[in-house]
Amino acid sequence: MVNTIYWCPHCKVPIIKNRICPLCGSDCKSLSTTGVCNPVFLQERKLISYILGKDLTQSDVWYLGSSYYLIDGARMRLPYIDFYKGKEHLKIAGELRTNIVIDDIFPQTDTFVAANEQYIKEMVFEAEEYVVNLVEKLKSQEDVQYMPTVSFSGGKDSTAVSRLVRDALQNESIIHYFGDTTLEFPSTHVYVENYFRKENPFTPMIPSETENDFFKLCNVFGPPSKFERWCCTIFKTSNLNSEYQNLNGNSLTFLGIRHSESRERQNYERTQDHSKIGSQINAMPIIEWSDCDVWLYILYRGVRFNDAYRWGYKRVGCWCCPNNSDWSMMLTDIYFPELAAKWKATLFDFAVKTGKADIEDYVENGRWKTRKGASGLQTRNVTIADTACNLSDRARNIIIKKKINRDVIEFLKPFGQLEIFDKEDATYITVTEKEVRDAKGNVVLPKRKICDFVITWGTPVLKVLPTKGTDISLLVNRLKCQLRKYQYCIRCSACDSVCPFGAINTMGDSRYSIDETKCKQNLSECSKCIAKFYNGCITCQVLAGKKNVAPDNEDS
């Protein structure tokens, strides 16, 4: 639950949770019920001065969310939209870029911290206790070993969690994974390389890098939108999953996720045994913290943070994220004009390619952010035919729009162990599910033959002969999912991120491949690679018909 933030008129600082100021005893007035009350640094105050037409560089300014600010004790809404849409920001961009202040101290830091010191100490104690107790609990498990790690983005939340976890465990050598999507703000790379690494020399920072080209994939999927965020799976989750496979054991990953960030995250549990990356447990020490709590902690601990926050960014992730607000887009125009121009060119090309009626409106007014499905691209939500097969009354022909060759075998491995017999008329494949054992080695599910495949290479038909007791409809639908992957695979690496055992690989010089020594090859135990994406393949999911999906909040 987010605590109410009050304003002390005497000390002129926010007071979290307490209506009576701990410093002067004044009766405070309610200021924010959303938990947003963030310090505004000099570089952002310079921009606000231009927008309002008066010098506020020496003023006390706090950001309250939804474009509202508290300026010298007076609440007001910043009318920046007309300033941005009228391109006024471009007139002062050069001045702001060439005179960047990055080492200023927020004027009210000492008073703000002193007034809320007892509050933040209690918050830190509870969060650190959670970290220690969870690590100790997992140590007691005999069957699985977990190694504490930190998922580090370079944003304020992961920065706070990094410091908090290392303090709690009294260990500076906790492995940090930096998810380098190639789309981070340049200031994020500067922060990680020039500040965090140098100030924390004993903390390993491992970048998870991608081989994919974001702009080439935009030509395939279209630009990411609030409804079609294919980029997160391909550029973040996939690469992190590959790195976690190198750990000695599984990862207990500490993240800076918070309930107040978005609607989607409001229902997150503090500890998640099941996550996007299957070999990890997710732990979120600050899940109940507000924006103001995080900033209070950073100032209280004197933690160095990403300079993009000083410039006015409210969130620091990917610079072209569809969840970025007009305010963020304006800041990118100012501080990273080359990136802004490149992205607008990409959006313009997509709008032309898909025949948008008003291209300028589509690009400049953010219509691209709400696109759903193919949106003018060729739809790949295909129906795969299946017909009765004359081999038996239970057999089916599955017919795709591509000639089937031997590389399809990799896509069939999740169904079970494959025994392949090449004959003159066709290739016959017997599929047997592996046995499943519990943690003590007892057989829970015995080996079981589920079907046979018959394929004549170079034809579009796969014949499947299910054994008695096998659900024909379920088996056929799962096969269709895998064959859609086979038809449309562009080695985007989305599938790599889905497998909790690291069995799938599409990276490097290899084609889509599955390591059968890692794959469970029993769909009763694991079918994640088949069921994760709509119709089996992320390409079909993104380039499908329109779907009703509620997006995350954009930064406000």
XYZ file of C-alpha atoms in Angstrom:
556
model
C 0.000 0.000 0.000
C 1.346 3.422 -0.971
C 1.760 5.804 1.951
C 0.382 9.330 1.820
C 3.045 12.005 1.408
C 2.579 15.231 3.345
C 4.188 18.660 2.967
C 5.759 20.492 5.858
C 5.237 24.233 5.236
C 7.952 25.117 7.746
C 10.754 22.720 6.719
C 9.610 22.802 3.084
C 10.122 19.077 2.447
C 7.864 16.036 1.868
C 7.094 13.925 4.925
C 6.240 10.310 4.128
C 3.438 8.659 6.120
C 3.571 11.023 9.112
C 1.199 13.971 9.253
C 3.287 15.608 11.984
C 6.751 16.728 10.876
C 9.421 14.849 12.917
C 11.756 17.866 12.732
C 9.608 20.829 13.733
C 6.340 19.292 14.901
C 4.257 21.182 12.340
C 0.920 19.841 11.176
C 1.500 18.935 7.528
C -0.935 18.973 4.608
C -1.525 16.096 2.211
C 0.604 16.398 -0.908
C 0.490 13.084 -2.788
C -1.453 9.838 -2.457
C 0.289 8.144 -5.402
C 3.722 7.869 -3.809
C 5.229 10.153 -6.443
C 7.193 13.073 -5.058
C 10.563 13.089 -6.741
C 13.408 15.604 -6.491
C 13.936 17.749 -9.579
C 17.560 18.519 -10.344
C 19.099 21.617 -11.913
C 19.165 20.393 -15.507
C 15.431 19.688 -15.467
C 14.741 22.973 -13.664
C 16.465 24.760 -16.557
C 14.061 23.152 -19.018
C 11.048 23.980 -16.827
C 12.274 27.585 -16.699
C 12.180 27.762 -20.511
C 8.673 26.267 -20.611
C 7.264 28.663 -17.998
C 9.277 31.668 -19.107
C 10.809 32.416 -15.705
C 13.997 31.420 -13.907
C 13.406 28.492 -11.551
C 16.977 27.248 -11.365
C 17.262 28.293 -7.702
C 13.773 27.138 -6.753
C 12.774 24.075 -4.725
C 11.014 21.820 -7.245
C 9.439 18.377 -6.764
C 7.734 16.233 -9.395
C 4.304 14.916 -8.334
C 3.328 12.793 -11.346
C 1.038 13.359 -14.345
C 2.878 16.579 -15.288
C 2.245 18.160 -11.874
C 5.088 19.845 -10.011
C 5.492 21.517 -6.633
C 7.447 24.728 -7.202
C 8.441 26.673 -4.099
C 5.524 25.115 -2.239
C 2.904 25.817 -4.945
C 1.368 22.946 -6.892
C 0.947 23.455 -10.631
C 0.589 21.502 -13.854
C 3.400 22.030 -16.346
C 1.933 22.954 -19.776
C 4.662 21.266 -21.783
C 2.526 19.592 -24.474
C 2.062 22.748 -26.562
C 5.744 23.553 -26.027
C 6.664 20.099 -27.377
C 4.134 19.913 -30.224
C 5.094 23.407 -31.330
C 8.756 22.307 -31.586
C 9.765 25.004 -29.123
C 12.060 22.527 -27.368
C 14.226 22.283 -30.476
C 15.036 25.992 -30.225
C 16.675 25.575 -26.816
C 18.006 22.021 -27.298
C 21.489 23.171 -28.249
C 21.787 25.341 -25.151
C 20.674 22.511 -22.849
C 22.964 19.955 -24.523
C 26.075 22.088 -24.322
C 25.620 23.139 -20.695
C 24.686 19.920 -18.932
C 24.993 19.950 -15.149
C 25.506 16.437 -13.768
C 27.049 16.890 -10.344
C 24.596 19.221 -8.612
C 23.286 18.364 -5.165
C 19.545 18.593 -4.665
C 19.070 21.631 -2.385
C 16.801 19.997 0.171
C 18.629 16.657 0.413
C 19.781 16.946 4.030
C 16.453 18.196 5.368
C 14.449 15.670 3.328
C 16.562 12.770 4.617
C 16.581 13.997 8.211
C 12.798 14.422 8.281
C 12.241 10.891 6.957
C 15.250 9.110 8.467
C 13.327 6.867 10.859
C 10.868 5.950 8.098
C 13.549 4.925 5.597
C 15.497 3.003 8.249
C 12.406 0.907 8.952
C 11.836 0.332 5.220
C 15.449 -0.720 4.720
C 15.429 -3.014 7.744
C 12.329 -4.826 6.474
C 13.671 -5.167 2.910
C 17.102 -6.396 4.027
C 15.481 -8.870 6.426
C 13.420 -10.225 3.510
C 16.576 -10.689 1.437
C 18.483 -12.487 4.204
C 15.563 -14.753 5.168
C 14.891 -15.759 1.573
C 18.542 -16.630 0.927
C 18.686 -18.701 4.125
C 15.435 -20.481 3.275
C 16.705 -21.508 -0.154
C 20.036 -22.651 1.268
C 18.152 -25.247 3.285
C 16.839 -26.930 0.140
C 18.908 -29.977 -0.650
C 17.753 -30.714 -4.181
C 18.378 -27.319 -5.845
C 21.123 -24.762 -5.283
C 20.348 -21.068 -5.768
C 22.885 -18.307 -6.279
C 21.871 -14.715 -5.418
C 22.135 -12.355 -8.409
C 20.883 -8.874 -9.265
C 19.143 -7.981 -12.516
C 20.578 -4.544 -13.271
C 19.109 -2.127 -15.816
C 20.860 1.091 -14.833
C 17.575 2.598 -13.653
C 16.952 3.968 -10.165
C 15.044 0.902 -8.923
C 17.685 -1.683 -9.828
C 20.342 0.725 -8.545
C 18.593 0.822 -5.167
C 18.129 -2.956 -5.089
C 21.788 -3.504 -5.950
C 22.940 -1.517 -2.930
C 20.289 -2.972 -0.655
C 21.050 -6.627 -1.517
C 24.812 -6.213 -1.128
C 24.317 -4.525 2.238
C 21.868 -7.187 3.416
C 24.148 -10.086 2.501
C 27.334 -8.224 3.417
C 28.762 -9.323 0.096
C 30.079 -6.982 -2.617
C 30.682 -9.858 -5.033
C 27.018 -10.573 -5.832
C 26.828 -11.152 -9.597
C 24.962 -8.435 -11.488
C 23.475 -9.088 -14.933
C 23.142 -6.026 -17.114
C 20.505 -6.656 -19.779
C 22.085 -4.826 -22.690
C 19.261 -4.658 -25.225
C 21.311 -2.288 -27.458
C 18.466 0.222 -26.956
C 19.527 1.714 -23.618
C 20.103 5.433 -23.355
C 23.776 6.356 -23.912
C 23.732 7.776 -20.375
C 22.966 4.268 -19.087
C 26.127 2.856 -20.660
C 28.107 5.779 -19.260
C 26.650 5.119 -15.815
C 27.393 1.390 -15.899
C 30.905 1.673 -17.333
C 32.215 4.963 -15.933
C 30.550 5.082 -12.537
C 29.062 1.835 -11.275
C 31.991 -0.396 -12.266
C 34.595 2.042 -10.916
C 32.763 2.729 -7.662
C 32.017 -0.984 -7.117
C 35.178 -2.763 -8.321
C 34.395 -6.004 -6.479
C 30.908 -6.372 -7.957
C 30.846 -8.478 -11.160
C 28.768 -6.820 -13.872
C 28.020 -9.280 -16.683
C 26.376 -7.826 -19.796
C 23.881 -10.030 -21.618
C 24.281 -9.034 -25.242
C 22.150 -9.830 -28.264
C 23.130 -10.715 -31.806
C 19.833 -9.444 -33.193
C 19.438 -6.152 -35.020
C 16.452 -4.269 -33.632
C 15.847 -2.183 -36.741
C 15.952 -5.197 -39.050
C 13.370 -6.935 -36.866
C 11.191 -3.802 -37.022
C 10.906 -4.549 -40.741
C 9.570 -8.006 -39.865
C 7.345 -7.316 -36.852
C 6.725 -3.617 -37.215
C 7.724 -1.141 -34.480
C 6.921 -2.341 -30.936
C 3.714 -0.956 -29.496
C 1.976 -1.110 -26.135
C 0.153 -4.188 -27.404
C 2.942 -5.830 -29.427
C 6.056 -5.698 -27.250
C 8.000 -8.420 -29.028
C 11.220 -6.565 -28.226
C 11.276 -7.491 -24.513
C 11.296 -11.222 -25.213
C 13.899 -11.067 -27.956
C 16.262 -8.393 -26.651
C 16.072 -8.875 -22.895
C 14.669 -12.174 -21.653
C 16.357 -14.353 -24.259
C 19.863 -13.088 -23.570
C 19.474 -13.155 -19.788
C 18.237 -16.737 -19.979
C 21.386 -17.734 -21.839
C 23.583 -16.115 -19.181
C 21.740 -17.777 -16.307
C 22.437 -21.181 -17.827
C 26.130 -20.624 -17.051
C 25.536 -20.334 -13.310
C 26.511 -23.099 -10.917
C 22.922 -23.838 -9.975
C 19.821 -21.731 -10.446
C 19.511 -17.996 -9.949
C 17.786 -16.233 -7.089
C 17.350 -12.999 -9.006
C 16.686 -9.765 -7.129
C 14.798 -7.210 -9.217
C 13.720 -3.607 -8.755
C 10.118 -4.257 -9.778
C 7.467 -2.307 -7.850
C 3.676 -2.559 -7.687
C 3.160 1.143 -8.383
C 4.981 1.020 -11.735
C 2.055 -0.256 -13.803
C -1.315 -1.977 -13.733
C 0.252 -5.230 -14.848
C 2.656 -5.276 -11.907
C 0.071 -4.459 -9.242
C -0.648 -8.163 -8.739
C 2.937 -9.410 -8.730
C 3.949 -11.539 -5.752
C 7.066 -10.501 -3.894
C 8.683 -13.891 -4.539
C 7.962 -15.660 -7.827
C 8.856 -19.315 -8.171
C 7.855 -19.203 -11.835
C 9.154 -16.448 -14.100
C 9.808 -15.642 -17.750
C 13.236 -17.190 -17.253
C 12.536 -20.712 -16.078
C 15.750 -21.453 -14.176
C 15.325 -18.633 -11.666
C 13.313 -17.477 -8.705
C 12.453 -13.788 -8.831
C 12.622 -11.767 -5.631
C 11.490 -8.149 -5.339
C 12.643 -6.542 -2.084
C 11.190 -3.092 -2.821
C 7.935 -4.213 -4.432
C 5.848 -2.074 -2.026
C 8.111 0.982 -2.240
C 6.915 4.141 -3.958
C 8.896 6.436 -6.247
C 9.473 8.758 -3.314
C 10.737 5.862 -1.164
C 13.309 4.934 -3.808
C 14.558 8.498 -4.126
C 14.708 8.864 -0.359
C 16.814 5.702 -0.141
C 19.179 6.831 -2.900
C 19.714 10.198 -1.238
C 19.942 8.632 2.230
C 22.626 6.160 1.126
C 24.372 8.621 -1.180
C 24.125 6.223 -4.118
C 25.294 7.448 -7.520
C 22.509 7.198 -10.120
C 21.947 7.486 -13.863
C 22.332 11.098 -15.051
C 19.253 10.775 -17.263
C 17.150 11.365 -14.140
C 18.871 14.703 -13.646
C 17.794 15.725 -17.132
C 14.159 14.971 -16.348
C 13.536 11.376 -17.424
C 11.058 9.647 -15.088
C 11.992 6.181 -16.261
C 15.224 4.995 -17.813
C 14.802 1.973 -20.068
C 14.853 1.764 -23.843
C 14.894 5.125 -25.590
C 12.293 4.048 -28.178
C 9.916 2.241 -25.795
C 6.220 2.681 -26.713
C 5.503 3.272 -23.020
C 7.594 6.442 -23.045
C 5.538 9.598 -22.619
C 5.626 12.750 -24.749
C 7.836 14.253 -22.025
C 10.398 11.474 -22.528
C 10.191 11.795 -26.296
C 10.823 15.536 -25.969
C 13.886 14.896 -23.788
C 15.224 12.425 -26.343
C 14.801 15.069 -29.054
C 16.861 17.419 -26.890
C 19.642 15.191 -25.562
C 19.844 12.400 -28.147
C 18.763 14.003 -31.449
C 20.462 11.352 -33.614
C 18.536 8.555 -31.904
C 15.274 10.493 -32.120
C 15.780 11.102 -35.845
C 16.619 7.445 -36.481
C 13.488 6.262 -34.704
C 11.209 8.734 -36.481
C 12.646 7.596 -39.802
C 11.824 3.988 -38.864
C 8.271 4.942 -37.935
C 7.884 6.970 -41.129
C 9.074 4.044 -43.288
C 6.646 1.690 -41.532
C 3.766 4.117 -41.999
C 4.526 4.412 -45.724
C 4.997 0.645 -46.109
C 1.634 -0.122 -44.482
C -0.292 2.670 -46.198
C -1.238 4.811 -43.203
C -3.620 7.592 -44.218
C -2.009 10.398 -42.223
C 1.681 9.609 -41.860
C 2.591 12.728 -39.920
C -0.192 12.154 -37.411
C 0.805 8.475 -37.078
C 4.420 9.371 -36.277
C 4.267 12.726 -34.506
C 1.184 12.057 -32.369
C 2.176 8.560 -31.295
C -0.510 6.570 -33.122
C 2.128 3.855 -33.645
C 2.115 3.179 -29.902
C -1.355 1.625 -29.988
C -1.144 -0.522 -33.107
C -2.339 -4.124 -32.788
C -1.518 -7.195 -34.816
C -0.127 -6.983 -38.335
C -1.382 -3.406 -38.849
C -0.875 -3.515 -42.605
C 1.918 -6.104 -42.665
C 1.269 -9.548 -44.095
C -0.742 -11.545 -41.557
C 0.899 -14.757 -40.378
C -1.886 -16.047 -38.200
C -2.253 -18.985 -40.562
C -4.568 -21.935 -40.360
C -2.768 -25.233 -40.813
C -4.899 -27.915 -42.405
C -5.256 -31.405 -41.014
C -7.158 -34.157 -42.768
C -7.952 -37.800 -42.217
C -5.120 -40.138 -43.134
C -5.607 -43.553 -44.738
C -2.906 -45.157 -42.545
C -5.403 -45.657 -39.695
C -8.650 -44.285 -38.342
C -6.690 -42.287 -35.725
C -4.047 -40.920 -38.105
C -4.017 -37.345 -39.423
C -2.264 -35.511 -42.247
C -0.908 -32.127 -41.188
C -0.299 -29.908 -44.211
C 1.770 -26.705 -44.127
C 2.777 -24.151 -46.764
C 6.416 -25.157 -46.872
C 8.312 -28.204 -48.040
C 9.388 -30.243 -45.044
C 13.060 -31.186 -44.804
C 15.186 -32.890 -42.153
C 15.653 -29.672 -40.155
C 12.066 -30.122 -38.943
C 13.366 -32.834 -36.594
C 14.604 -30.188 -34.152
C 11.045 -28.852 -33.797
C 9.727 -32.356 -33.007
C 12.118 -33.133 -30.160
C 9.919 -31.692 -27.353
C 7.354 -34.429 -28.024
C 9.751 -37.169 -26.938
C 12.782 -39.216 -27.850
C 12.899 -39.757 -31.596
C 13.855 -43.044 -33.250
C 14.341 -42.303 -36.942
C 14.130 -44.951 -39.676
C 14.861 -43.881 -43.241
C 13.206 -46.054 -45.893
C 12.825 -45.705 -49.646
C 9.246 -44.461 -49.552
C 9.485 -42.184 -46.488
C 11.104 -41.545 -43.107
C 9.417 -43.118 -40.085
C 9.867 -41.554 -36.638
C 8.781 -43.234 -33.412
C 8.137 -40.777 -30.571
C 8.532 -41.956 -26.963
C 8.111 -39.665 -23.968
C 10.973 -39.818 -21.472
C 10.191 -41.040 -17.972
C 9.710 -38.412 -15.293
C 11.331 -38.759 -11.864
C 10.784 -36.806 -8.666
C 13.527 -35.188 -6.560
C 14.230 -38.525 -4.824
C 14.677 -40.381 -8.102
C 11.346 -42.202 -8.040
C 9.612 -42.688 -11.386
C 6.488 -40.554 -11.496
C 5.628 -41.052 -15.179
C 7.084 -44.049 -17.044
C 8.362 -43.971 -20.613
C 5.490 -44.068 -23.074
C 5.212 -44.195 -26.823
C 2.770 -41.497 -27.931
C 2.849 -41.599 -31.744
C 4.652 -42.190 -35.014
C 5.450 -39.607 -37.668
C 5.742 -40.381 -41.343
C 7.396 -37.798 -43.597
C 8.349 -37.812 -47.239
C 11.062 -35.175 -47.464
C 10.346 -32.346 -49.873
C 6.573 -32.514 -49.411
C 4.413 -30.276 -47.169
C 2.759 -33.167 -45.330
C 3.524 -34.691 -41.928
C 1.530 -37.821 -41.094
C 0.938 -38.503 -37.404
C -0.280 -41.822 -36.009
C -1.214 -41.387 -32.319
C -1.136 -44.436 -30.056
C -4.191 -45.549 -28.121
C -4.591 -43.318 -25.057
C -3.003 -40.277 -26.674
C -5.278 -37.233 -26.996
C -5.409 -36.792 -30.781
C -6.752 -33.244 -30.783
C -4.191 -31.976 -28.247
C -1.324 -33.690 -30.051
C -2.353 -32.284 -33.445
C -2.746 -28.754 -32.081
C 0.692 -28.910 -30.467
C 2.196 -30.176 -33.691
C 0.610 -27.264 -35.544
C 2.252 -24.858 -33.109
C 5.660 -26.370 -33.786
C 5.119 -26.428 -37.536
C 4.180 -22.758 -37.518
C 7.549 -22.132 -35.905
C 9.118 -24.239 -38.631
C 7.373 -22.231 -41.361
C 8.207 -18.784 -40.011
C 11.363 -19.163 -37.931
C 13.686 -16.178 -38.403
C 15.979 -17.187 -35.521
C 14.864 -14.175 -33.499
C 15.877 -15.972 -30.252
C 12.460 -15.588 -28.604
C 12.270 -19.365 -28.164
C 15.649 -19.430 -26.420
C 14.176 -17.418 -23.552
C 11.188 -19.715 -23.078
C 12.954 -22.975 -22.236
C 13.623 -23.187 -18.468
C 16.390 -25.707 -19.079
C 18.371 -23.867 -21.753
C 17.753 -26.564 -24.347
C 16.829 -24.286 -27.273
C 19.439 -22.398 -29.267
C 18.980 -20.129 -32.267
C 22.074 -17.999 -31.744
C 25.383 -17.899 -33.581
C 25.742 -19.913 -36.757
C 23.336 -22.664 -35.737
C 19.796 -23.109 -36.983
C 16.965 -23.691 -34.535
C 18.231 -26.584 -32.438
C 17.198 -28.434 -29.287
C 19.643 -30.231 -27.024
C 17.821 -33.450 -26.135
C 20.096 -33.969 -23.117
C 18.537 -30.829 -21.580
C 15.011 -31.009 -22.988
C 12.537 -32.978 -20.826
C 11.000 -34.511 -23.976
C 7.769 -35.167 -22.117
C 4.938 -32.697 -22.649
C 3.271 -33.759 -19.405
C 6.274 -32.321 -17.574
C 7.107 -29.337 -19.787
C 5.459 -27.808 -22.840
C 6.569 -24.211 -22.394
C 8.258 -23.870 -25.769
C 5.058 -24.976 -27.495
C 2.462 -23.089 -25.487
C 4.232 -19.811 -24.732
C 3.290 -17.831 -27.835
C -0.062 -17.390 -29.537
C -0.291 -20.136 -32.182
C 3.181 -21.346 -31.173
C 5.420 -18.661 -32.695
C 6.097 -15.052 -31.713
C 5.959 -14.119 -35.408
C 2.401 -15.438 -35.620
C 1.550 -13.777 -32.311
C 2.720 -10.302 -33.344
C 1.479 -10.493 -36.930
C -1.917 -11.918 -36.027
C -5.328 -10.318 -36.025
C -6.138 -7.632 -33.465
C -6.327 -8.776 -29.860
C -7.772 -6.935 -26.861
C -4.839 -6.446 -24.498
C -4.488 -3.842 -21.752
C -1.149 -2.028 -21.990
C 1.091 -0.956 -19.136
C 0.931 2.661 -18.042
C 3.289 4.957 -19.838
C 5.587 7.047 -17.696
C 3.585 10.079 -16.633
